[in-house]
């Protein structure tokens, strides 16, 4: 065998699994079709500027959270800047609300904008659920169960407090809003729905309470900025893998994975590689197409989501000159009338830190803009200018930027995401949460119960750097548990 483990893609889930398995002495190789590592959690260089590829907000470094666990295991220290406050939201009524990182400050802010009625009770409840979810996620690394050993290990690791989370798996965030009588507060409902769309890819009526409470509370944990972009979160992990005997090969788009009597043959456009185990770090839609083993295709089919259930993104990479950096770097702007063509009702924008000299020149700011595109396969965007102008108009109206300050502006559609990342339909953000799919019904890390595994944002637990990091931890744990 060329390697113990071949990983398809170098998204943060695959990088996490590769690093943890490298630490345990396995010889790993990541095959990446692009020229940068990190997938949707990285940065790319264009015209001398560093832009974020997808994710921009960095959380997960607090105690009992996956990213902290990973960096502690690898003994890595990532230089970061803590953001306080983490975000501002520009609401449909033109009010601006600041998402403070301190719970008491945030409750006071929410009461001032949405009214005092039940805001404290709602947010204290969500925060309590989110804290327990994060603690449980690392304690129960055999979840979701797919063999008897998983179940035994989970029973061994169980704590009484974990039972308190069970009812939340059957409730939606709409149920929680109704419980506290907040479902008739339309301004608050709009706020909750657009915030959930960022982190859970769906609205309150579909997102279950476990994921929804955790998603709504991510600004109540430490939020960070990485100078030079998220590539500088990714690169130390890559360096760790290589320095410990692993490898990463770029420009290697995997064409087919074949199951052998012992191990796997992974063929790219540049040759074939052999390994004892394989981990797919790409979406389930893409993973299903790669494996020649019909039993794997059949096993994956119940978990595959079609385009009509997914989201793509319309993105803009912007450089501003002579503009004063905003005091808050992350903003969500509501567009109640919806953007033309795509109908999205909110825009997310992040700015480079004014003291970050790696992403742009002095006196310049880099901004990354994104908004959702539902059913990306169906909607063929031919005229980007109309959407881009509407986005800039909304950002200018919110007082976030001035169009005359823009010296570079490049827009991209889901079609560009297909070209950049090869993700099916150009879908980004992972699989959305749906109330019909309980956490234990999400795809777990095993593909064939022989030596093939999967991680990333389309399997449990889902979206965001911290979520895919956890999926990589679970994939590495289950591989080791099964074979060593």
mmCIF file of N, CA and C in Angstrom, residues 48-113:
data_model
loop_
_atom_site.group_PDB
_atom_site.id
_atom_site.type_symbol
_atom_site.label_atom_id
_atom_site.label_comp_id
_atom_site.label_asym_id
_atom_site.label_seq_id
_atom_site.Cartn_x
_atom_site.Cartn_y
_atom_site.Cartn_z
ATOM 1 N N UNK A 48 -3.273 40.345 -5.967
ATOM 2 C CA UNK A 48 -2.455 40.765 -4.828
ATOM 3 C C UNK A 48 -3.201 40.825 -3.509
ATOM 4 N N UNK A 49 -4.488 40.479 -3.500
ATOM 5 C CA UNK A 49 -5.305 40.521 -2.281
ATOM 6 C C UNK A 49 -5.713 39.101 -1.879
ATOM 7 N N UNK A 50 -5.880 38.906 -0.561
ATOM 8 C CA UNK A 50 -6.344 37.620 -0.048
ATOM 9 C C UNK A 50 -7.816 37.711 0.330
ATOM 10 N N UNK A 51 -8.620 36.891 -0.345
ATOM 11 C CA UNK A 51 -10.056 36.837 -0.083
ATOM 12 C C UNK A 51 -10.401 35.514 0.588
ATOM 13 N N UNK A 52 -11.454 35.549 1.419
ATOM 14 C CA UNK A 52 -11.935 34.309 2.019
ATOM 15 C C UNK A 52 -12.748 33.523 0.991
ATOM 16 N N UNK A 53 -12.558 32.210 0.968
ATOM 17 C CA UNK A 53 -13.283 31.368 0.012
ATOM 18 C C UNK A 53 -14.746 31.241 0.389
ATOM 19 N N UNK A 54 -15.010 30.972 1.644
ATOM 20 C CA UNK A 54 -16.393 30.782 2.074
ATOM 21 C C UNK A 54 -16.568 31.257 3.503
ATOM 22 N N UNK A 55 -16.352 30.347 4.452
ATOM 23 C CA UNK A 55 -16.526 30.688 5.868
ATOM 24 C C UNK A 55 -15.587 31.822 6.259
ATOM 25 N N UNK A 56 -16.071 32.699 7.112
ATOM 26 C CA UNK A 56 -15.219 33.798 7.583
ATOM 27 C C UNK A 56 -15.183 33.884 9.098
ATOM 28 N N UNK A 57 -16.294 33.561 9.769
ATOM 29 C CA UNK A 57 -16.355 33.654 11.217
ATOM 30 C C UNK A 57 -15.673 32.448 11.841
ATOM 31 N N UNK A 58 -14.785 32.676 12.785
ATOM 32 C CA UNK A 58 -14.058 31.591 13.429
ATOM 33 C C UNK A 58 -14.475 31.481 14.886
ATOM 34 N N UNK A 59 -15.154 30.383 15.215
ATOM 35 C CA UNK A 59 -15.492 30.065 16.598
ATOM 36 C C UNK A 59 -15.006 28.647 16.871
ATOM 37 N N UNK A 60 -15.127 28.215 18.124
ATOM 38 C CA UNK A 60 -14.763 26.845 18.453
ATOM 39 C C UNK A 60 -13.503 26.713 19.265
ATOM 40 N N UNK A 61 -12.934 27.850 19.713
ATOM 41 C CA UNK A 61 -11.688 27.808 20.474
ATOM 42 C C UNK A 61 -11.911 27.842 21.982
ATOM 43 N N UNK A 62 -13.173 27.915 22.416
ATOM 44 C CA UNK A 62 -13.453 27.870 23.844
ATOM 45 C C UNK A 62 -13.318 26.441 24.364
ATOM 46 N N UNK A 63 -13.278 26.290 25.683
ATOM 47 C CA UNK A 63 -13.213 24.955 26.283
ATOM 48 C C UNK A 63 -14.419 24.128 25.857
ATOM 49 N N UNK A 64 -14.208 22.832 25.723
ATOM 50 C CA UNK A 64 -15.254 21.867 25.364
ATOM 51 C C UNK A 64 -15.781 22.079 23.950
ATOM 52 N N UNK A 65 -14.950 22.673 23.077
ATOM 53 C CA UNK A 65 -15.356 22.859 21.684
ATOM 54 C C UNK A 65 -14.337 22.188 20.757
ATOM 55 N N UNK A 66 -14.787 21.690 19.601
ATOM 56 C CA UNK A 66 -13.935 20.845 18.758
ATOM 57 C C UNK A 66 -12.623 21.463 18.299
ATOM 58 N N UNK A 67 -12.643 22.719 17.879
ATOM 59 C CA UNK A 67 -11.409 23.321 17.377
ATOM 60 C C UNK A 67 -10.375 23.445 18.479
ATOM 61 N N UNK A 68 -10.806 23.777 19.686
ATOM 62 C CA UNK A 68 -9.887 23.822 20.823
ATOM 63 C C UNK A 68 -9.302 22.440 21.078
ATOM 64 N N UNK A 69 -10.156 21.417 21.008
ATOM 65 C CA UNK A 69 -9.690 20.028 21.192
ATOM 66 C C UNK A 69 -8.612 19.691 20.166
ATOM 67 N N UNK A 70 -8.860 20.024 18.891
ATOM 68 C CA UNK A 70 -7.899 19.702 17.832
ATOM 69 C C UNK A 70 -6.559 20.388 18.072
ATOM 70 N N UNK A 71 -6.594 21.703 18.328
ATOM 71 C CA UNK A 71 -5.341 22.439 18.490
ATOM 72 C C UNK A 71 -4.582 21.969 19.723
ATOM 73 N N UNK A 72 -5.304 21.591 20.773
ATOM 74 C CA UNK A 72 -4.639 21.043 21.958
ATOM 75 C C UNK A 72 -3.976 19.704 21.634
ATOM 76 N N UNK A 73 -4.679 18.848 20.885
ATOM 77 C CA UNK A 73 -4.129 17.546 20.514
ATOM 78 C C UNK A 73 -2.867 17.696 19.674
ATOM 79 N N UNK A 74 -2.866 18.679 18.781
ATOM 80 C CA UNK A 74 -1.723 18.884 17.889
ATOM 81 C C UNK A 74 -0.672 19.804 18.493
ATOM 82 N N UNK A 75 -1.005 20.388 19.652
ATOM 83 C CA UNK A 75 -0.111 21.353 20.325
ATOM 84 C C UNK A 75 0.221 22.517 19.399
ATOM 85 N N UNK A 76 -0.824 23.037 18.751
ATOM 86 C CA UNK A 76 -0.681 24.176 17.844
ATOM 87 C C UNK A 76 -1.240 25.430 18.488
ATOM 88 N N UNK A 77 -0.616 26.545 18.199
ATOM 89 C CA UNK A 77 -1.106 27.841 18.667
ATOM 90 C C UNK A 77 -1.322 28.735 17.452
ATOM 91 N N UNK A 78 -2.561 29.107 17.208
ATOM 92 C CA UNK A 78 -2.896 29.943 16.053
ATOM 93 C C UNK A 78 -3.040 31.387 16.517
ATOM 94 N N UNK A 79 -2.236 32.312 15.994
ATOM 95 C CA UNK A 79 -2.402 33.734 16.365
ATOM 96 C C UNK A 79 -3.743 34.262 15.859
ATOM 97 N N UNK A 80 -4.566 34.754 16.753
ATOM 98 C CA UNK A 80 -5.894 35.246 16.382
ATOM 99 C C UNK A 80 -6.163 36.574 17.081
ATOM 100 N N UNK A 81 -7.112 37.296 16.533
ATOM 101 C CA UNK A 81 -7.608 38.522 17.162
ATOM 102 C C UNK A 81 -9.046 38.272 17.617
ATOM 103 N N UNK A 82 -9.317 38.492 18.888
ATOM 104 C CA UNK A 82 -10.675 38.294 19.386
ATOM 105 C C UNK A 82 -11.546 39.467 18.959
ATOM 106 N N UNK A 83 -12.742 39.154 18.481
ATOM 107 C CA UNK A 83 -13.672 40.173 18.004
ATOM 108 C C UNK A 83 -14.731 40.452 19.066
ATOM 109 N N UNK A 84 -14.835 41.686 19.463
ATOM 110 C CA UNK A 84 -15.875 42.085 20.417
ATOM 111 C C UNK A 84 -16.310 43.502 20.101
ATOM 112 N N UNK A 85 -17.558 43.676 19.686
ATOM 113 C CA UNK A 85 -18.563 42.634 19.490
ATOM 114 C C UNK A 85 -18.350 41.872 18.182
ATOM 115 N N UNK A 86 -18.893 40.658 18.092
ATOM 116 C CA UNK A 86 -18.649 39.845 16.905
ATOM 117 C C UNK A 86 -19.395 40.298 15.653
ATOM 118 N N UNK A 87 -20.594 40.874 15.800
ATOM 119 C CA UNK A 87 -21.421 41.121 14.611
ATOM 120 C C UNK A 87 -22.468 42.191 14.871
ATOM 121 N N UNK A 88 -22.903 42.819 13.782
ATOM 122 C CA UNK A 88 -24.076 43.687 13.810
ATOM 123 C C UNK A 88 -25.059 43.228 12.746
ATOM 124 N N UNK A 89 -26.368 43.384 13.063
ATOM 125 C CA UNK A 89 -27.418 43.022 12.127
ATOM 126 C C UNK A 89 -28.233 44.271 11.833
ATOM 127 N N UNK A 90 -28.460 44.526 10.559
ATOM 128 C CA UNK A 90 -29.230 45.680 10.107
ATOM 129 C C UNK A 90 -30.618 45.173 9.733
ATOM 130 N N UNK A 91 -31.581 45.464 10.563
ATOM 131 C CA UNK A 91 -32.910 44.867 10.504
ATOM 132 C C UNK A 91 -33.798 45.498 9.434
ATOM 133 N N UNK A 92 -34.929 44.851 9.106
ATOM 134 C CA UNK A 92 -35.810 45.378 8.056
ATOM 135 C C UNK A 92 -36.348 46.775 8.344
ATOM 136 N N UNK A 93 -36.482 47.147 9.643
ATOM 137 C CA UNK A 93 -37.006 48.472 9.995
ATOM 138 C C UNK A 93 -35.898 49.525 10.073
ATOM 139 N N UNK A 94 -34.701 49.162 9.571
ATOM 140 C CA UNK A 94 -33.526 50.051 9.508
ATOM 141 C C UNK A 94 -32.844 50.243 10.861
ATOM 142 N N UNK A 95 -33.281 49.538 11.881
ATOM 143 C CA UNK A 95 -32.548 49.543 13.140
ATOM 144 C C UNK A 95 -31.328 48.635 13.020
ATOM 145 N N UNK A 96 -30.294 48.963 13.796
ATOM 146 C CA UNK A 96 -29.098 48.121 13.859
ATOM 147 C C UNK A 96 -28.984 47.531 15.255
ATOM 148 N N UNK A 97 -28.784 46.236 15.321
ATOM 149 C CA UNK A 97 -28.629 45.562 16.605
ATOM 150 C C UNK A 97 -27.247 44.933 16.667
ATOM 151 N N UNK A 98 -26.589 45.086 17.798
ATOM 152 C CA UNK A 98 -25.221 44.586 17.975
ATOM 153 C C UNK A 98 -25.241 43.293 18.765
ATOM 154 N N UNK A 99 -24.612 42.265 18.214
ATOM 155 C CA UNK A 99 -24.546 40.967 18.874
ATOM 156 C C UNK A 99 -23.322 40.926 19.783
ATOM 157 N N UNK A 100 -23.497 41.365 21.015
ATOM 158 C CA UNK A 100 -22.409 41.353 21.991
ATOM 159 C C UNK A 100 -22.077 39.928 22.398
ATOM 160 N N UNK A 101 -20.825 39.696 22.735
ATOM 161 C CA UNK A 101 -20.382 38.374 23.138
ATOM 162 C C UNK A 101 -20.766 38.009 24.554
ATOM 163 N N UNK A 102 -21.050 39.005 25.376
ATOM 164 C CA UNK A 102 -21.459 38.767 26.756
ATOM 165 C C UNK A 102 -22.972 38.571 26.805
ATOM 166 N N UNK A 103 -23.429 37.515 27.474
ATOM 167 C CA UNK A 103 -24.848 37.177 27.481
ATOM 168 C C UNK A 103 -25.702 38.303 28.048
ATOM 169 N N UNK A 104 -25.277 38.903 29.161
ATOM 170 C CA UNK A 104 -26.080 39.960 29.769
ATOM 171 C C UNK A 104 -26.164 41.191 28.874
ATOM 172 N N UNK A 105 -25.047 41.554 28.253
ATOM 173 C CA UNK A 105 -25.059 42.690 27.326
ATOM 174 C C UNK A 105 -25.959 42.409 26.133
ATOM 175 N N UNK A 106 -25.896 41.172 25.641
ATOM 176 C CA UNK A 106 -26.712 40.823 24.491
ATOM 177 C C UNK A 106 -28.200 40.851 24.848
ATOM 178 N N UNK A 107 -28.570 40.322 26.006
ATOM 179 C CA UNK A 107 -29.979 40.332 26.405
ATOM 180 C C UNK A 107 -30.493 41.764 26.518
ATOM 181 N N UNK A 108 -29.682 42.638 27.099
ATOM 182 C CA UNK A 108 -30.075 44.047 27.221
ATOM 183 C C UNK A 108 -30.264 44.673 25.845
ATOM 184 N N UNK A 109 -29.376 44.349 24.915
ATOM 185 C CA UNK A 109 -29.487 44.864 23.547
ATOM 186 C C UNK A 109 -30.752 44.326 22.872
ATOM 187 N N UNK A 110 -30.991 43.023 23.019
ATOM 188 C CA UNK A 110 -32.167 42.413 22.398
ATOM 189 C C UNK A 110 -33.458 42.989 22.971
ATOM 190 N N UNK A 111 -33.488 43.211 24.276
ATOM 191 C CA UNK A 111 -34.679 43.797 24.905
ATOM 192 C C UNK A 111 -34.916 45.216 24.407
ATOM 193 N N UNK A 112 -33.833 45.960 24.166
ATOM 194 C CA UNK A 112 -33.968 47.328 23.697
ATOM 195 C C UNK A 112 -34.516 47.425 22.286
ATOM 196 N N UNK A 113 -34.272 46.405 21.478
ATOM 197 C CA UNK A 113 -34.717 46.435 20.078
ATOM 198 C C UNK A 113 -36.017 45.660 19.874
#
